[in-house]
Short mmCIF file of C-alpha atoms in Angstrom, two decimals:
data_model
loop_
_atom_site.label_atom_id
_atom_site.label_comp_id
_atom_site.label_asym_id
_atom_site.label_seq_id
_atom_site.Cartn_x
_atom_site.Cartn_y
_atom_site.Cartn_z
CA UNK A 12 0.00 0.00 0.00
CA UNK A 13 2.25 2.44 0.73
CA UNK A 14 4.62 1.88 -2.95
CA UNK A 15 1.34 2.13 -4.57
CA UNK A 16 0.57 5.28 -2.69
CA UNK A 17 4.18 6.50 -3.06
CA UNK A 18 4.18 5.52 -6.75
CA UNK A 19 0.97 7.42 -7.49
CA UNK A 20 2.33 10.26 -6.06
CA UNK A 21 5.45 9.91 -8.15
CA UNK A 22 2.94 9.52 -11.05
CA UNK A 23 1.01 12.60 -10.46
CA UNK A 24 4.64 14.76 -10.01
CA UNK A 25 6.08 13.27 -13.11
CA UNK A 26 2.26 14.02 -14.61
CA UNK A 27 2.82 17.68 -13.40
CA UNK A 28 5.91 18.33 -14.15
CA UNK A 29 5.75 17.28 -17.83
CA UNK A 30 2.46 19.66 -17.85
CA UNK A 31 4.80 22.40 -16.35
CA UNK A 32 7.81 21.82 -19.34
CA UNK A 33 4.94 21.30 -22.15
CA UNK A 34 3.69 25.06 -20.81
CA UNK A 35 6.91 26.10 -21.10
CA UNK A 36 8.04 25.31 -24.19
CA UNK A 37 4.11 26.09 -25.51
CA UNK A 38 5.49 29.86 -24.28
CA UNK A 39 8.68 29.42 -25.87
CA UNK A 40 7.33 28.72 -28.90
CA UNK A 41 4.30 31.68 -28.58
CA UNK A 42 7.62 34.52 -27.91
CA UNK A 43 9.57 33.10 -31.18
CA UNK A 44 6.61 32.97 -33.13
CA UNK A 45 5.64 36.75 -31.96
CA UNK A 46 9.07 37.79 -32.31
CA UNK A 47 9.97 36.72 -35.89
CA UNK A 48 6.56 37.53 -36.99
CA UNK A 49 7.38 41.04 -39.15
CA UNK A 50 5.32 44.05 -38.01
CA UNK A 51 3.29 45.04 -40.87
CA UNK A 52 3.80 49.09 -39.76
CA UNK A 53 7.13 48.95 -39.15
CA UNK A 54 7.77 46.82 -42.72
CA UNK A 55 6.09 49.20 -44.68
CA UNK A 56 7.96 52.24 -42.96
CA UNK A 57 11.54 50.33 -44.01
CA UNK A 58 10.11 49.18 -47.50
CA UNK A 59 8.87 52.66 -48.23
CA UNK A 60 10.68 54.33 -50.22
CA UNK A 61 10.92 58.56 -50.03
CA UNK A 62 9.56 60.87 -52.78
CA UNK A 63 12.40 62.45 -54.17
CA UNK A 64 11.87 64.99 -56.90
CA UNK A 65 14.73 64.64 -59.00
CA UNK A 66 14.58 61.57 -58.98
CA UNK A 67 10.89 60.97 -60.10
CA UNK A 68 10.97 63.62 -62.72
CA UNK A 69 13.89 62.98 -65.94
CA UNK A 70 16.07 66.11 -65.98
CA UNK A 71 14.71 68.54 -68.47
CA UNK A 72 17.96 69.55 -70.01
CA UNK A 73 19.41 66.34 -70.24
CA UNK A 74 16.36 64.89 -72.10
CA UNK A 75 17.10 67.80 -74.95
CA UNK A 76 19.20 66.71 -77.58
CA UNK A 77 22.95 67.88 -77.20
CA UNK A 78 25.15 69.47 -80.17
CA UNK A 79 28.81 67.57 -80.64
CA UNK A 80 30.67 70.13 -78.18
CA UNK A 81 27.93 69.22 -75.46
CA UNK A 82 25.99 71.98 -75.38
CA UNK A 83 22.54 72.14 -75.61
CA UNK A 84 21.33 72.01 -79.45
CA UNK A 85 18.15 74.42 -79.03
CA UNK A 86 19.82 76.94 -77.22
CA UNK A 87 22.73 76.87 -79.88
CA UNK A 88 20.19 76.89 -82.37
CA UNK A 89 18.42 79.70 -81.28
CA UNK A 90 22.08 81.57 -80.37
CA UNK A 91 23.22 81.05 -83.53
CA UNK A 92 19.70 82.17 -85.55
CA UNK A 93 19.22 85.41 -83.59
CA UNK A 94 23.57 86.55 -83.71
CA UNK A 95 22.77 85.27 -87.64
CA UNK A 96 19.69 87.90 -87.49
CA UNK A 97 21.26 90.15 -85.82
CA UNK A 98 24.03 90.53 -87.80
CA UNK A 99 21.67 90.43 -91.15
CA UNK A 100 19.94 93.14 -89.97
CA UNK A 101 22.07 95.75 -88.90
CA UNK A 102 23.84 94.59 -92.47
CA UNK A 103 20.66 95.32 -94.58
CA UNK A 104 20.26 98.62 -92.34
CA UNK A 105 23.54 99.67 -92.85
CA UNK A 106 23.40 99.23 -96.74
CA UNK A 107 20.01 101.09 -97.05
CA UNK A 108 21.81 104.04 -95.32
CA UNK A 109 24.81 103.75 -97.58
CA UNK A 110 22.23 103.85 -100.87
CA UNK A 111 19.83 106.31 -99.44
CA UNK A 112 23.08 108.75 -98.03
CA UNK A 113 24.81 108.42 -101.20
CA UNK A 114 24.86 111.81 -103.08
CA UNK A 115 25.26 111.64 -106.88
CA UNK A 116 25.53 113.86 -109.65
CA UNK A 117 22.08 114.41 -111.93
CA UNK A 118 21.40 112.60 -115.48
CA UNK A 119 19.25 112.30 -117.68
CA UNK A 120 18.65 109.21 -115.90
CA UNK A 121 17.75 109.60 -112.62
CA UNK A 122 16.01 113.02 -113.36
CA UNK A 123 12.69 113.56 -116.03
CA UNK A 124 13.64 116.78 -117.75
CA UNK A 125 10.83 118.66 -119.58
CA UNK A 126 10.95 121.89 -121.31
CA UNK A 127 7.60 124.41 -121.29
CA UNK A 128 6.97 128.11 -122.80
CA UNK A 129 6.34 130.51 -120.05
CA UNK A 130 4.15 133.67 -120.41
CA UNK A 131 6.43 135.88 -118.67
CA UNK A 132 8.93 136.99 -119.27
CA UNK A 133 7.99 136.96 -122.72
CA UNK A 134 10.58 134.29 -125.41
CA UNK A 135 11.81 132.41 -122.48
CA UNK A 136 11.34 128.49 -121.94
CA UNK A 137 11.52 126.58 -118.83
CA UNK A 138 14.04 123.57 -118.12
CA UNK A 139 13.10 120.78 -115.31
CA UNK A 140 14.90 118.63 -114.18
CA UNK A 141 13.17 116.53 -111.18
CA UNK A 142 14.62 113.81 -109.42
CA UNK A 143 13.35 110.48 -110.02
CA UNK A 144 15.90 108.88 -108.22
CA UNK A 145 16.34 106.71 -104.64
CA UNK A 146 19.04 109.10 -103.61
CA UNK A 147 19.69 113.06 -103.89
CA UNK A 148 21.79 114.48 -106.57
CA UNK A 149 23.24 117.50 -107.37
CA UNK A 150 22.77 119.60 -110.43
CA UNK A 151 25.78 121.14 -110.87
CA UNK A 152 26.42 124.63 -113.01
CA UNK A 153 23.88 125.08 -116.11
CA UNK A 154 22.26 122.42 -118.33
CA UNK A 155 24.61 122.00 -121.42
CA UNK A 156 22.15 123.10 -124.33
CA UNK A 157 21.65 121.42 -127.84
CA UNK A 158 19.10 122.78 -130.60
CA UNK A 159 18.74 120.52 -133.00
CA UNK A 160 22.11 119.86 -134.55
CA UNK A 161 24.22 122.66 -133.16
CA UNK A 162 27.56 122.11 -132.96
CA UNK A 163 28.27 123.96 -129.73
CA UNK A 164 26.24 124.24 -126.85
CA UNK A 165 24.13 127.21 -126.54
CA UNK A 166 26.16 129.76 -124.04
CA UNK A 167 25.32 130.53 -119.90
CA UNK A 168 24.52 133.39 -118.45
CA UNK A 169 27.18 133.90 -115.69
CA UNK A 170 25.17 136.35 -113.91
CA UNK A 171 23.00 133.80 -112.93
CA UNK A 172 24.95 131.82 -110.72
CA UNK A 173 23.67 130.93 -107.56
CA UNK A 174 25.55 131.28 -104.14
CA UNK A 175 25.55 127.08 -103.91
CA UNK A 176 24.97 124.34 -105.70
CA UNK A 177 21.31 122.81 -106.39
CA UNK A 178 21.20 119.85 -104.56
CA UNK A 179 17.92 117.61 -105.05
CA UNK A 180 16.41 115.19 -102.79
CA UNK A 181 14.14 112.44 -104.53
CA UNK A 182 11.09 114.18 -105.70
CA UNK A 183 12.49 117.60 -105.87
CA UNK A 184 13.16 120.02 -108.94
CA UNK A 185 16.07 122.07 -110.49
CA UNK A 186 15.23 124.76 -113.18
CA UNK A 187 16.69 126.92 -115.50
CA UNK A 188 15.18 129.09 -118.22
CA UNK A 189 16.13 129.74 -121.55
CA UNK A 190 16.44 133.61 -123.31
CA UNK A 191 15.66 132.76 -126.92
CA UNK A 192 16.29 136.19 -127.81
CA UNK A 193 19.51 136.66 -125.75
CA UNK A 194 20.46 140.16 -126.65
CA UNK A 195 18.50 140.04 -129.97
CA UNK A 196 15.19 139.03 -131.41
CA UNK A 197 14.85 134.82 -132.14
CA UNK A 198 14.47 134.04 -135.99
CA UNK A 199 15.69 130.42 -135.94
CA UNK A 200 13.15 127.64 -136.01
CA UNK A 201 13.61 125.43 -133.94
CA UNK A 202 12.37 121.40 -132.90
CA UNK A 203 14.70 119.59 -130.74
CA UNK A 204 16.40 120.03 -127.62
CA UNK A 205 19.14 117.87 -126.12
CA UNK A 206 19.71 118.57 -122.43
CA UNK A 207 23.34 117.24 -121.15
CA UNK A 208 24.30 117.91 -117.15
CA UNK A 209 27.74 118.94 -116.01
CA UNK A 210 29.97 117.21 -114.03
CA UNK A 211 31.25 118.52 -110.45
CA UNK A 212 34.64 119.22 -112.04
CA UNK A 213 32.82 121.10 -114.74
CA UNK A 214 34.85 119.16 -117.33
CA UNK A 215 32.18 118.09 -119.88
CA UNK A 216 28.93 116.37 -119.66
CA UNK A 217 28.42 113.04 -117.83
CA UNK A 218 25.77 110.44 -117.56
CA UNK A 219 22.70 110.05 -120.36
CA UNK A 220 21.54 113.24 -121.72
CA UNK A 221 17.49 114.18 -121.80
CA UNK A 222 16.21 114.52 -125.71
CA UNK A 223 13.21 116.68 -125.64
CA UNK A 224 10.65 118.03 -128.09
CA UNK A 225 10.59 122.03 -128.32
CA UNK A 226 7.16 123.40 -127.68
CA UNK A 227 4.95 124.89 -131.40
CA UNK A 228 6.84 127.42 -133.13
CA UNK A 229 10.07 127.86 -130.76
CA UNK A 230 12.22 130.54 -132.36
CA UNK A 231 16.05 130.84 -131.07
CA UNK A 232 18.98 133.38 -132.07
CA UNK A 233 22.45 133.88 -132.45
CA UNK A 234 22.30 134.95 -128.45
CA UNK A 235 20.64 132.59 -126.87
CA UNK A 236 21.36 131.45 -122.88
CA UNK A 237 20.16 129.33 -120.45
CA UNK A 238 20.42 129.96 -116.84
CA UNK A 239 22.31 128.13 -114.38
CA UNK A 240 20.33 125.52 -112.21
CA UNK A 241 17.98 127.30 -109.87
CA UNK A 242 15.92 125.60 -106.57
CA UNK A 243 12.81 127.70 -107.71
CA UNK A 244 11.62 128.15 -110.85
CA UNK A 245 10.91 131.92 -109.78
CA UNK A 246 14.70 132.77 -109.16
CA UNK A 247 15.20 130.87 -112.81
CA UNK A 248 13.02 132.78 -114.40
CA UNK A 249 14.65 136.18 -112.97
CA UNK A 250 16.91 135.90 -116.08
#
């Protein structure tokens, strides 16, 4: 009686005591399991990764297409086009100045030259000569005079020179009249007229000459001027 007692209570120890260990090692297992069990927040947190602007976006410059030398082929595009413009335009600028400035001497091709009868004073004609040129001209000294098929030109009146030369801006008008009589009274018929312009040395004609028709019934004489140029046709017909 007493083993049996003594080995039932050895029984129910044992019984206990592998109930206490299978606990344990139930709560062993529980901690490991809770421990290597990730955390969802703090996973996410270390996964996540942070917004970073230059990273998410491409670079803006380096997606543009680069010249040979590295440098950014719109902007040396648009360097080149506008120091290209640039320079064209102060060029054509520069040239329109240079035509428009230039001063030249009057022709009978850039001026229209027309020849009228005047009222007063009476046997006088009027020469002008009116720029049709891009640039001003000068009309220097007197028209060089032709009737018909002279031989000479008809002679100047030297007491009509005026203090400077006539200088003509496109659209403006030199004149000069004519004193058929001169110093006599005009008997020559007369038909065409052949106006030549002096040079600034005064050596001769230059450039194309105007050829003119004389006005009805023109007489001339022996004696008859012309005026040098005039800027109004009021001063030219003073002599």
């Amino acid at each position: 009686m007493r083993n049996l007692r003594f080995r039932s209570a050895a029984t129910a120890a044992t019984t206990a005591l592998v109930a206490a260990l299978a606990l344990t090692a139930c709560g062993q297992t529980d901690t490991a399991s809770a421990d290597t069990k990730p955390d969802a927040k703090t996973t996410s947190t270390a996964t996540s990764t942070p917004k970073d602007d230059s990273t998410s976006k491409p670079d803006e410059a380096t997606d543009k297409p680069q010249d040979s030398s590295g440098q950014n082929a719109e902007t040396a595009s648009s360097n080149s086009n506008s120091g290209g413009k640039g320079a064209g335009s102060d060029t054509g600028k520069s040239n329109s100045s240079a035509k428009s400035g230039a001063r030249t001497t009057c022709t009978g091709g850039n001026t229209k030259v027309t020849v009228t009868n005047v009222t007063r004073p009476i046997n006088h004609l009027l020469v002008t000569a009116t720029n049709t040129g891009k640039g001003t001209c000068d009309a220097y000294y007197a028209p060089l005079l032709g009737f018909d098929d002279a031989q000479a030109v008809t002679q100047i009146n030297e007491d009509s020179k005026p203090q400077a030369v006539v200088t003509l801006a496109p659209g403006e008008s030199a004149y000069a009249s004519i004193a058929l009589g001169g110093d006599g009274s005009p008997d020559i018929a007369a038909y065409k007229l052949s106006v030549h312009f002096a040079g600034r040395a005064n050596e001769g004609s230059v450039g194309s000459p105007a050829n003119l028709t004389l006005p009805k019934g023109t007489m001339i004489s022996d004696t008859t001027s012309v005026s040098y140029w005039q800027s109004t046709m009021a001063d030219a017909l003073t002599w």
